[in-house]
């Protein structure tokens, strides 16, 4: 960033902006019509032609350019054309130009709603971000002003910079503008300070919300924040807002906020029900948002290209969500780190994908890919990355006689200036352990060699024992249902996803992305229909599956059977380094 621009940013991010930025947004919600939201962009132009674009989120490209209605430009002599699905070009006399449009998404098809998707209800909603604001191409680094025109009595919670006017906010650049969600309406709010930094917890309830222990809920969030800041030493933000929403699922990290689906009925039975997810998303504020993959762009309307280090961005985030909650003294589902690792290793053993696809290959299809991207294999970059991170932690602890750990790698990468790629992570590990991990990265990150768990657990005095037995569920032999259906967007019908070539479905010749035509002669058109049929199958049944492929029809006869499942247990007595690891010590 150049000095004059830095100065400009400093002026506008001050709580009392001295001058107004040249681009001003107004987002309007009308309580009489909650079918969408209107946006006005006023800008002072210095050329006849400019372009506005709707950004694509790198993880979840919801393509809201599809829902733009009533695009209009003033003065009346101005004209516009759509030059790309997400880009509008405006030709207007230089000076003040006003662009108006409305976003009207179709009524939610699925309930509950994903927490990062915008919505409007009589008592509030989620607006802003890539679902509302177009950004000015070529002016991505310019600060902009955002004014919210909302129904009476609605409050606002967002990570955008505040001004003296409670309805007016500043985004220091286009990336911030399209990143920051805005929760509006009637909600509850708590505040606390950790690391000298203000944090807010917002809870937006449905009208029929179940009561829950809010003190325990907020306290556990604060504990999570405290442990995360203790690990990194400082924050990449100046203030932070948790946006918890009733009636929603899932979560999405942002630069200084997070949207989290938090059904009150779940919190009613356990105020810590969302804690693991909260810790995960909060950790992403560092590991993904601040420590960004090298393939990430600041803001772009084009779909994110594949990212090869999600094994690190997601896997180490899984690793630390578990570890930091243990450090905070929280009771977790896996009672110990041993139990947690046993569960991960069992999943690893039961999925042939991990010895077929490298961590980088799995990373590259983790975001923005349709199901079946790796054929009849369904690996998780989260699980593969968490296990790689765990083994690296053991290597570092062993090489440094327990003096250093993965914590030091995270701090080194956070305080460094490099974008995250495989070599950068490898070098950071080597700097911390003063050991050679190139063979490890070559084998498990860049290639798909099976992880020899005993070799690394042996460093802390432990080893594994693997038993294989017929899979059992609720005391009954488990049917092999390692298959599911997927309904492609904008397509009719359902496609099969075979999750293991060793399943009865894979062995019968079926493949992922086969279009399902019929089962036992009856047409099947949706995943819901397919699921009902799958769940009604009994051990020993034979089902005839007819599918359509690009090279013609295919039919398979599948006999429903049980399957074998590996269970990994950890044995032995941990040495001193192992004791420290087991205790979750830094
Ligand atoms: Zn994540």
JSON list of C-alpha atoms in Angstrom, two decimals, residues 125-332:
[
{"chain": "A", "resi": 125, "resn": "UNK", "atom": "CA", "xyz": [-31.81, -10.77, 9.33]},
{"chain": "A", "resi": 126, "resn": "UNK", "atom": "CA", "xyz": [-28.35, -11.09, 7.85]},
{"chain": "A", "resi": 127, "resn": "UNK", "atom": "CA", "xyz": [-27.37, -8.71, 5.05]},
{"chain": "A", "resi": 128, "resn": "UNK", "atom": "CA", "xyz": [-24.26, -7.28, 3.42]},
{"chain": "A", "resi": 129, "resn": "UNK", "atom": "CA", "xyz": [-21.14, -9.07, 2.22]},
{"chain": "A", "resi": 130, "resn": "UNK", "atom": "CA", "xyz": [-20.89, -10.67, -1.23]},
{"chain": "A", "resi": 131, "resn": "UNK", "atom": "CA", "xyz": [-24.67, -11.19, -1.16]},
{"chain": "A", "resi": 132, "resn": "UNK", "atom": "CA", "xyz": [-25.36, -7.45, -1.33]},
{"chain": "A", "resi": 133, "resn": "UNK", "atom": "CA", "xyz": [-22.49, -5.20, -2.35]},
{"chain": "A", "resi": 134, "resn": "UNK", "atom": "CA", "xyz": [-20.97, -4.86, -5.80]},
{"chain": "A", "resi": 135, "resn": "UNK", "atom": "CA", "xyz": [-17.43, -3.53, -5.73]},
{"chain": "A", "resi": 136, "resn": "UNK", "atom": "CA", "xyz": [-15.80, -1.07, -8.10]},
{"chain": "A", "resi": 137, "resn": "UNK", "atom": "CA", "xyz": [-13.25, -2.81, -10.34]},
{"chain": "A", "resi": 138, "resn": "UNK", "atom": "CA", "xyz": [-9.90, -1.04, -10.27]},
{"chain": "A", "resi": 139, "resn": "UNK", "atom": "CA", "xyz": [-10.70, 0.70, -6.97]},
{"chain": "A", "resi": 140, "resn": "UNK", "atom": "CA", "xyz": [-10.41, -2.36, -4.73]},
{"chain": "A", "resi": 141, "resn": "UNK", "atom": "CA", "xyz": [-8.08, -0.60, -2.29]},
{"chain": "A", "resi": 142, "resn": "UNK", "atom": "CA", "xyz": [-10.26, 2.45, -1.77]},
{"chain": "A", "resi": 143, "resn": "UNK", "atom": "CA", "xyz": [-12.21, 2.83, 1.48]},
{"chain": "A", "resi": 144, "resn": "UNK", "atom": "CA", "xyz": [-15.99, 3.06, 1.13]},
{"chain": "A", "resi": 145, "resn": "UNK", "atom": "CA", "xyz": [-18.85, 4.23, 3.33]},
{"chain": "A", "resi": 146, "resn": "UNK", "atom": "CA", "xyz": [-21.86, 2.00, 4.08]},
{"chain": "A", "resi": 147, "resn": "UNK", "atom": "CA", "xyz": [-25.14, 3.42, 5.39]},
{"chain": "A", "resi": 148, "resn": "UNK", "atom": "CA", "xyz": [-27.92, 1.13, 6.58]},
{"chain": "A", "resi": 149, "resn": "UNK", "atom": "CA", "xyz": [-31.55, 2.17, 6.25]},
{"chain": "A", "resi": 150, "resn": "UNK", "atom": "CA", "xyz": [-33.45, -0.32, 8.42]},
{"chain": "A", "resi": 151, "resn": "UNK", "atom": "CA", "xyz": [-36.88, -0.87, 9.97]},
{"chain": "A", "resi": 152, "resn": "UNK", "atom": "CA", "xyz": [-37.41, 1.07, 13.20]},
{"chain": "A", "resi": 153, "resn": "UNK", "atom": "CA", "xyz": [-35.92, -0.51, 16.31]},
{"chain": "A", "resi": 154, "resn": "UNK", "atom": "CA", "xyz": [-33.46, -2.78, 14.50]},
{"chain": "A", "resi": 155, "resn": "UNK", "atom": "CA", "xyz": [-29.95, -2.87, 15.94]},
{"chain": "A", "resi": 156, "resn": "UNK", "atom": "CA", "xyz": [-26.78, -3.56, 13.91]},
{"chain": "A", "resi": 157, "resn": "UNK", "atom": "CA", "xyz": [-23.84, -5.89, 14.57]},
{"chain": "A", "resi": 158, "resn": "UNK", "atom": "CA", "xyz": [-20.97, -6.09, 12.09]},
{"chain": "A", "resi": 159, "resn": "UNK", "atom": "CA", "xyz": [-17.20, -6.09, 11.90]},
{"chain": "A", "resi": 160, "resn": "UNK", "atom": "CA", "xyz": [-17.25, -3.03, 9.63]},
{"chain": "A", "resi": 161, "resn": "UNK", "atom": "CA", "xyz": [-15.61, 0.10, 11.06]},
{"chain": "A", "resi": 162, "resn": "UNK", "atom": "CA", "xyz": [-17.91, 2.28, 13.16]},
{"chain": "A", "resi": 163, "resn": "UNK", "atom": "CA", "xyz": [-18.46, 6.02, 12.75]},
{"chain": "A", "resi": 164, "resn": "UNK", "atom": "CA", "xyz": [-20.19, 8.59, 14.96]},
{"chain": "A", "resi": 165, "resn": "UNK", "atom": "CA", "xyz": [-23.44, 7.76, 13.14]},
{"chain": "A", "resi": 166, "resn": "UNK", "atom": "CA", "xyz": [-24.66, 4.36, 14.43]},
{"chain": "A", "resi": 167, "resn": "UNK", "atom": "CA", "xyz": [-26.14, 3.57, 11.00]},
{"chain": "A", "resi": 168, "resn": "UNK", "atom": "CA", "xyz": [-22.99, 4.42, 9.07]},
{"chain": "A", "resi": 169, "resn": "UNK", "atom": "CA", "xyz": [-19.89, 2.24, 8.70]},
{"chain": "A", "resi": 170, "resn": "UNK", "atom": "CA", "xyz": [-16.57, 2.29, 6.90]},
{"chain": "A", "resi": 171, "resn": "UNK", "atom": "CA", "xyz": [-14.94, -0.56, 4.96]},
{"chain": "A", "resi": 172, "resn": "UNK", "atom": "CA", "xyz": [-11.25, 0.11, 4.49]},
{"chain": "A", "resi": 173, "resn": "UNK", "atom": "CA", "xyz": [-11.27, -1.60, 1.09]},
{"chain": "A", "resi": 174, "resn": "UNK", "atom": "CA", "xyz": [-13.42, -3.72, -1.22]},
{"chain": "A", "resi": 175, "resn": "UNK", "atom": "CA", "xyz": [-12.19, -6.98, 0.35]},
{"chain": "A", "resi": 176, "resn": "UNK", "atom": "CA", "xyz": [-13.48, -5.83, 3.75]},
{"chain": "A", "resi": 177, "resn": "UNK", "atom": "CA", "xyz": [-16.73, -4.59, 2.23]},
{"chain": "A", "resi": 178, "resn": "UNK", "atom": "CA", "xyz": [-17.57, -7.97, 0.70]},
{"chain": "A", "resi": 179, "resn": "UNK", "atom": "CA", "xyz": [-16.22, -9.99, 3.64]},
{"chain": "A", "resi": 180, "resn": "UNK", "atom": "CA", "xyz": [-18.12, -8.47, 6.54]},
{"chain": "A", "resi": 181, "resn": "UNK", "atom": "CA", "xyz": [-21.62, -9.80, 7.20]},
{"chain": "A", "resi": 182, "resn": "UNK", "atom": "CA", "xyz": [-24.10, -7.46, 8.90]},
{"chain": "A", "resi": 183, "resn": "UNK", "atom": "CA", "xyz": [-26.57, -8.90, 11.42]},
{"chain": "A", "resi": 184, "resn": "UNK", "atom": "CA", "xyz": [-29.56, -6.63, 11.93]},
{"chain": "A", "resi": 185, "resn": "UNK", "atom": "CA", "xyz": [-32.70, -6.77, 14.04]},
{"chain": "A", "resi": 186, "resn": "UNK", "atom": "CA", "xyz": [-33.55, -7.52, 17.63]},
{"chain": "A", "resi": 187, "resn": "UNK", "atom": "CA", "xyz": [-30.85, -9.54, 19.34]},
{"chain": "A", "resi": 188, "resn": "UNK", "atom": "CA", "xyz": [-29.01, -10.01, 22.63]},
{"chain": "A", "resi": 189, "resn": "UNK", "atom": "CA", "xyz": [-25.50, -8.74, 23.13]},
{"chain": "A", "resi": 190, "resn": "UNK", "atom": "CA", "xyz": [-22.65, -9.36, 25.59]},
{"chain": "A", "resi": 191, "resn": "UNK", "atom": "CA", "xyz": [-19.20, -7.81, 25.67]},
{"chain": "A", "resi": 192, "resn": "UNK", "atom": "CA", "xyz": [-15.85, -8.80, 27.11]},
{"chain": "A", "resi": 193, "resn": "UNK", "atom": "CA", "xyz": [-12.23, -7.76, 26.70]},
{"chain": "A", "resi": 194, "resn": "UNK", "atom": "CA", "xyz": [-9.41, -10.26, 26.10]},
{"chain": "A", "resi": 195, "resn": "UNK", "atom": "CA", "xyz": [-5.84, -9.34, 25.25]},
{"chain": "A", "resi": 196, "resn": "UNK", "atom": "CA", "xyz": [-6.90, -5.70, 25.60]},
{"chain": "A", "resi": 197, "resn": "UNK", "atom": "CA", "xyz": [-9.24, -6.14, 22.61]},
{"chain": "A", "resi": 198, "resn": "UNK", "atom": "CA", "xyz": [-13.05, -5.72, 22.74]},
{"chain": "A", "resi": 199, "resn": "UNK", "atom": "CA", "xyz": [-15.14, -8.75, 21.76]},
{"chain": "A", "resi": 200, "resn": "UNK", "atom": "CA", "xyz": [-18.90, -8.87, 21.30]},
{"chain": "A", "resi": 201, "resn": "UNK", "atom": "CA", "xyz": [-21.17, -11.92, 21.41]},
{"chain": "A", "resi": 202, "resn": "UNK", "atom": "CA", "xyz": [-24.47, -11.46, 19.58]},
{"chain": "A", "resi": 203, "resn": "UNK", "atom": "CA", "xyz": [-27.35, -13.93, 19.75]},
{"chain": "A", "resi": 204, "resn": "UNK", "atom": "CA", "xyz": [-30.24, -13.49, 17.35]},
{"chain": "A", "resi": 205, "resn": "UNK", "atom": "CA", "xyz": [-33.19, -15.60, 18.63]},
{"chain": "A", "resi": 206, "resn": "UNK", "atom": "CA", "xyz": [-36.22, -16.87, 16.76]},
{"chain": "A", "resi": 207, "resn": "UNK", "atom": "CA", "xyz": [-39.52, -15.63, 18.27]},
{"chain": "A", "resi": 208, "resn": "UNK", "atom": "CA", "xyz": [-40.09, -19.09, 19.83]},
{"chain": "A", "resi": 209, "resn": "UNK", "atom": "CA", "xyz": [-36.50, -19.51, 21.05]},
{"chain": "A", "resi": 210, "resn": "UNK", "atom": "CA", "xyz": [-35.78, -22.01, 23.83]},
{"chain": "A", "resi": 211, "resn": "UNK", "atom": "CA", "xyz": [-34.16, -20.42, 26.92]},
{"chain": "A", "resi": 212, "resn": "UNK", "atom": "CA", "xyz": [-30.56, -21.43, 27.63]},
{"chain": "A", "resi": 213, "resn": "UNK", "atom": "CA", "xyz": [-27.78, -20.69, 30.12]},
{"chain": "A", "resi": 214, "resn": "UNK", "atom": "CA", "xyz": [-26.36, -17.56, 28.49]},
{"chain": "A", "resi": 215, "resn": "UNK", "atom": "CA", "xyz": [-23.76, -17.00, 31.23]},
{"chain": "A", "resi": 216, "resn": "UNK", "atom": "CA", "xyz": [-22.22, -20.45, 30.60]},
{"chain": "A", "resi": 217, "resn": "UNK", "atom": "CA", "xyz": [-22.51, -19.91, 26.84]},
{"chain": "A", "resi": 218, "resn": "UNK", "atom": "CA", "xyz": [-20.73, -16.53, 26.80]},
{"chain": "A", "resi": 219, "resn": "UNK", "atom": "CA", "xyz": [-18.16, -17.62, 29.37]},
{"chain": "A", "resi": 220, "resn": "UNK", "atom": "CA", "xyz": [-17.13, -20.60, 27.22]},
{"chain": "A", "resi": 221, "resn": "UNK", "atom": "CA", "xyz": [-16.73, -18.31, 24.19]},
{"chain": "A", "resi": 222, "resn": "UNK", "atom": "CA", "xyz": [-14.52, -16.02, 26.26]},
{"chain": "A", "resi": 223, "resn": "UNK", "atom": "CA", "xyz": [-12.39, -18.98, 27.42]},
{"chain": "A", "resi": 224, "resn": "UNK", "atom": "CA", "xyz": [-11.89, -19.96, 23.77]},
{"chain": "A", "resi": 225, "resn": "UNK", "atom": "CA", "xyz": [-10.83, -16.42, 22.87]},
{"chain": "A", "resi": 226, "resn": "UNK", "atom": "CA", "xyz": [-8.42, -16.29, 25.82]},
{"chain": "A", "resi": 227, "resn": "UNK", "atom": "CA", "xyz": [-6.69, -19.55, 24.86]},
{"chain": "A", "resi": 228, "resn": "UNK", "atom": "CA", "xyz": [-6.40, -18.58, 21.19]},
{"chain": "A", "resi": 229, "resn": "UNK", "atom": "CA", "xyz": [-4.89, -15.18, 21.96]},
{"chain": "A", "resi": 230, "resn": "UNK", "atom": "CA", "xyz": [-2.55, -16.85, 24.50]},
{"chain": "A", "resi": 231, "resn": "UNK", "atom": "CA", "xyz": [-1.28, -19.11, 21.71]},
{"chain": "A", "resi": 232, "resn": "UNK", "atom": "CA", "xyz": [-0.64, -16.40, 19.10]},
{"chain": "A", "resi": 233, "resn": "UNK", "atom": "CA", "xyz": [0.29, -13.57, 21.47]},
{"chain": "A", "resi": 234, "resn": "UNK", "atom": "CA", "xyz": [-1.76, -10.96, 19.66]},
{"chain": "A", "resi": 235, "resn": "UNK", "atom": "CA", "xyz": [-4.79, -10.57, 17.40]},
{"chain": "A", "resi": 236, "resn": "UNK", "atom": "CA", "xyz": [-5.05, -9.75, 13.69]},
{"chain": "A", "resi": 237, "resn": "UNK", "atom": "CA", "xyz": [-8.08, -7.52, 14.48]},
{"chain": "A", "resi": 238, "resn": "UNK", "atom": "CA", "xyz": [-8.96, -4.45, 16.55]},
{"chain": "A", "resi": 239, "resn": "UNK", "atom": "CA", "xyz": [-12.40, -5.68, 17.58]},
{"chain": "A", "resi": 240, "resn": "UNK", "atom": "CA", "xyz": [-14.29, -8.92, 17.08]},
{"chain": "A", "resi": 241, "resn": "UNK", "atom": "CA", "xyz": [-17.97, -9.88, 16.79]},
{"chain": "A", "resi": 242, "resn": "UNK", "atom": "CA", "xyz": [-19.52, -13.36, 17.16]},
{"chain": "A", "resi": 243, "resn": "UNK", "atom": "CA", "xyz": [-22.79, -13.48, 15.19]},
{"chain": "A", "resi": 244, "resn": "UNK", "atom": "CA", "xyz": [-24.75, -16.46, 16.58]},
{"chain": "A", "resi": 245, "resn": "UNK", "atom": "CA", "xyz": [-28.10, -17.11, 14.92]},
{"chain": "A", "resi": 246, "resn": "UNK", "atom": "CA", "xyz": [-31.01, -19.26, 15.98]},
{"chain": "A", "resi": 247, "resn": "UNK", "atom": "CA", "xyz": [-32.63, -21.46, 13.30]},
{"chain": "A", "resi": 248, "resn": "UNK", "atom": "CA", "xyz": [-29.47, -21.84, 11.23]},
{"chain": "A", "resi": 249, "resn": "UNK", "atom": "CA", "xyz": [-26.67, -24.37, 10.82]},
{"chain": "A", "resi": 250, "resn": "UNK", "atom": "CA", "xyz": [-23.02, -24.18, 9.77]},
{"chain": "A", "resi": 251, "resn": "UNK", "atom": "CA", "xyz": [-20.60, -21.32, 10.22]},
{"chain": "A", "resi": 252, "resn": "UNK", "atom": "CA", "xyz": [-18.25, -19.09, 8.26]},
{"chain": "A", "resi": 253, "resn": "UNK", "atom": "CA", "xyz": [-15.16, -17.21, 9.40]},
{"chain": "A", "resi": 254, "resn": "UNK", "atom": "CA", "xyz": [-14.50, -13.57, 8.51]},
{"chain": "A", "resi": 255, "resn": "UNK", "atom": "CA", "xyz": [-11.68, -11.11, 9.16]},
{"chain": "A", "resi": 256, "resn": "UNK", "atom": "CA", "xyz": [-13.05, -9.88, 12.48]},
{"chain": "A", "resi": 257, "resn": "UNK", "atom": "CA", "xyz": [-16.37, -11.63, 12.87]},
{"chain": "A", "resi": 258, "resn": "UNK", "atom": "CA", "xyz": [-18.00, -15.01, 12.41]},
{"chain": "A", "resi": 259, "resn": "UNK", "atom": "CA", "xyz": [-21.50, -16.20, 11.50]},
{"chain": "A", "resi": 260, "resn": "UNK", "atom": "CA", "xyz": [-22.51, -19.33, 13.42]},
{"chain": "A", "resi": 261, "resn": "UNK", "atom": "CA", "xyz": [-25.78, -21.25, 13.28]},
{"chain": "A", "resi": 262, "resn": "UNK", "atom": "CA", "xyz": [-26.74, -21.84, 16.92]},
{"chain": "A", "resi": 263, "resn": "UNK", "atom": "CA", "xyz": [-30.20, -23.37, 17.36]},
{"chain": "A", "resi": 264, "resn": "UNK", "atom": "CA", "xyz": [-31.55, -22.36, 20.78]},
{"chain": "A", "resi": 265, "resn": "UNK", "atom": "CA", "xyz": [-32.97, -25.85, 21.30]},
{"chain": "A", "resi": 266, "resn": "UNK", "atom": "CA", "xyz": [-29.41, -27.26, 21.06]},
{"chain": "A", "resi": 267, "resn": "UNK", "atom": "CA", "xyz": [-28.09, -24.61, 23.46]},
{"chain": "A", "resi": 268, "resn": "UNK", "atom": "CA", "xyz": [-31.04, -25.30, 25.75]},
{"chain": "A", "resi": 269, "resn": "UNK", "atom": "CA", "xyz": [-29.86, -28.87, 26.27]},
{"chain": "A", "resi": 270, "resn": "UNK", "atom": "CA", "xyz": [-26.15, -27.91, 26.34]},
{"chain": "A", "resi": 271, "resn": "UNK", "atom": "CA", "xyz": [-24.85, -24.31, 26.38]},
{"chain": "A", "resi": 272, "resn": "UNK", "atom": "CA", "xyz": [-21.54, -25.68, 25.02]},
{"chain": "A", "resi": 273, "resn": "UNK", "atom": "CA", "xyz": [-23.18, -27.47, 22.06]},
{"chain": "A", "resi": 274, "resn": "UNK", "atom": "CA", "xyz": [-21.58, -25.11, 19.52]},
{"chain": "A", "resi": 275, "resn": "UNK", "atom": "CA", "xyz": [-18.26, -24.70, 21.28]},
{"chain": "A", "resi": 276, "resn": "UNK", "atom": "CA", "xyz": [-16.13, -26.91, 19.02]},
{"chain": "A", "resi": 277, "resn": "UNK", "atom": "CA", "xyz": [-17.48, -25.17, 15.93]},
{"chain": "A", "resi": 278, "resn": "UNK", "atom": "CA", "xyz": [-16.98, -21.77, 17.56]},
{"chain": "A", "resi": 279, "resn": "UNK", "atom": "CA", "xyz": [-13.37, -22.58, 18.47]},
{"chain": "A", "resi": 280, "resn": "UNK", "atom": "CA", "xyz": [-12.76, -23.82, 14.91]},
{"chain": "A", "resi": 281, "resn": "UNK", "atom": "CA", "xyz": [-14.15, -20.73, 13.18]},
{"chain": "A", "resi": 282, "resn": "UNK", "atom": "CA", "xyz": [-12.44, -18.39, 15.63]},
{"chain": "A", "resi": 283, "resn": "UNK", "atom": "CA", "xyz": [-9.08, -20.09, 15.01]},
{"chain": "A", "resi": 284, "resn": "UNK", "atom": "CA", "xyz": [-9.62, -19.44, 11.27]},
{"chain": "A", "resi": 285, "resn": "UNK", "atom": "CA", "xyz": [-9.38, -15.71, 12.03]},
{"chain": "A", "resi": 286, "resn": "UNK", "atom": "CA", "xyz": [-5.65, -16.43, 12.24]},
{"chain": "A", "resi": 287, "resn": "UNK", "atom": "CA", "xyz": [-5.23, -19.65, 10.25]},
{"chain": "A", "resi": 288, "resn": "UNK", "atom": "CA", "xyz": [-6.96, -18.84, 6.93]},
{"chain": "A", "resi": 289, "resn": "UNK", "atom": "CA", "xyz": [-7.99, -15.19, 7.17]},
{"chain": "A", "resi": 290, "resn": "UNK", "atom": "CA", "xyz": [-4.70, -13.68, 8.43]},
{"chain": "A", "resi": 291, "resn": "UNK", "atom": "CA", "xyz": [-2.40, -16.55, 7.41]},
{"chain": "A", "resi": 292, "resn": "UNK", "atom": "CA", "xyz": [-3.85, -16.74, 3.91]},
{"chain": "A", "resi": 293, "resn": "UNK", "atom": "CA", "xyz": [-3.25, -19.50, 1.37]},
{"chain": "A", "resi": 294, "resn": "UNK", "atom": "CA", "xyz": [-1.03, -18.23, -1.45]},
{"chain": "A", "resi": 295, "resn": "UNK", "atom": "CA", "xyz": [-3.79, -18.90, -4.00]},
{"chain": "A", "resi": 296, "resn": "UNK", "atom": "CA", "xyz": [-6.23, -16.55, -2.21]},
{"chain": "A", "resi": 297, "resn": "UNK", "atom": "CA", "xyz": [-6.96, -13.20, -3.83]},
{"chain": "A", "resi": 298, "resn": "UNK", "atom": "CA", "xyz": [-8.20, -10.23, -1.82]},
{"chain": "A", "resi": 299, "resn": "UNK", "atom": "CA", "xyz": [-11.42, -9.83, -3.74]},
{"chain": "A", "resi": 300, "resn": "UNK", "atom": "CA", "xyz": [-12.47, -11.31, -7.07]},
{"chain": "A", "resi": 301, "resn": "UNK", "atom": "CA", "xyz": [-15.66, -11.99, -9.00]},
{"chain": "A", "resi": 302, "resn": "UNK", "atom": "CA", "xyz": [-14.14, -15.11, -10.55]},
{"chain": "A", "resi": 303, "resn": "UNK", "atom": "CA", "xyz": [-14.39, -18.45, -8.78]},
{"chain": "A", "resi": 304, "resn": "UNK", "atom": "CA", "xyz": [-11.46, -19.19, -6.45]},
{"chain": "A", "resi": 305, "resn": "UNK", "atom": "CA", "xyz": [-8.87, -21.44, -8.11]},
{"chain": "A", "resi": 306, "resn": "UNK", "atom": "CA", "xyz": [-7.96, -24.65, -6.24]},
{"chain": "A", "resi": 307, "resn": "UNK", "atom": "CA", "xyz": [-6.06, -24.21, -2.96]},
{"chain": "A", "resi": 308, "resn": "UNK", "atom": "CA", "xyz": [-3.34, -26.76, -2.15]},
{"chain": "A", "resi": 309, "resn": "UNK", "atom": "CA", "xyz": [-2.79, -26.02, 1.57]},
{"chain": "A", "resi": 310, "resn": "UNK", "atom": "CA", "xyz": [-6.26, -26.53, 3.01]},
{"chain": "A", "resi": 311, "resn": "UNK", "atom": "CA", "xyz": [-4.87, -29.59, 4.79]},
{"chain": "A", "resi": 312, "resn": "UNK", "atom": "CA", "xyz": [-3.01, -26.96, 6.87]},
{"chain": "A", "resi": 313, "resn": "UNK", "atom": "CA", "xyz": [-5.68, -24.22, 6.97]},
{"chain": "A", "resi": 314, "resn": "UNK", "atom": "CA", "xyz": [-8.45, -26.67, 7.90]},
{"chain": "A", "resi": 315, "resn": "UNK", "atom": "CA", "xyz": [-6.51, -29.55, 9.46]},
{"chain": "A", "resi": 316, "resn": "UNK", "atom": "CA", "xyz": [-4.48, -27.48, 11.92]},
{"chain": "A", "resi": 317, "resn": "UNK", "atom": "CA", "xyz": [-7.64, -25.54, 12.73]},
{"chain": "A", "resi": 318, "resn": "UNK", "atom": "CA", "xyz": [-9.29, -28.84, 13.68]},
{"chain": "A", "resi": 319, "resn": "UNK", "atom": "CA", "xyz": [-6.19, -29.74, 15.71]},
{"chain": "A", "resi": 320, "resn": "UNK", "atom": "CA", "xyz": [-6.26, -26.46, 17.65]},
{"chain": "A", "resi": 321, "resn": "UNK", "atom": "CA", "xyz": [-10.03, -26.28, 18.19]},
{"chain": "A", "resi": 322, "resn": "UNK", "atom": "CA", "xyz": [-9.70, -29.56, 20.09]},
{"chain": "A", "resi": 323, "resn": "UNK", "atom": "CA", "xyz": [-6.46, -28.65, 21.85]},
{"chain": "A", "resi": 324, "resn": "UNK", "atom": "CA", "xyz": [-7.40, -25.11, 22.92]},
{"chain": "A", "resi": 325, "resn": "UNK", "atom": "CA", "xyz": [-10.71, -26.26, 24.40]},
{"chain": "A", "resi": 326, "resn": "UNK", "atom": "CA", "xyz": [-8.78, -28.86, 26.42]},
{"chain": "A", "resi": 327, "resn": "UNK", "atom": "CA", "xyz": [-6.43, -26.11, 27.60]},
{"chain": "A", "resi": 328, "resn": "UNK", "atom": "CA", "xyz": [-9.52, -24.13, 28.61]},
{"chain": "A", "resi": 329, "resn": "UNK", "atom": "CA", "xyz": [-10.58, -27.09, 30.75]},
{"chain": "A", "resi": 330, "resn": "UNK", "atom": "CA", "xyz": [-13.71, -27.87, 28.71]},
{"chain": "A", "resi": 331, "resn": "UNK", "atom": "CA", "xyz": [-15.28, -31.33, 28.76]},
{"chain": "A", "resi": 332, "resn": "UNK", "atom": "CA", "xyz": [-15.10, -32.72, 25.22]}
]
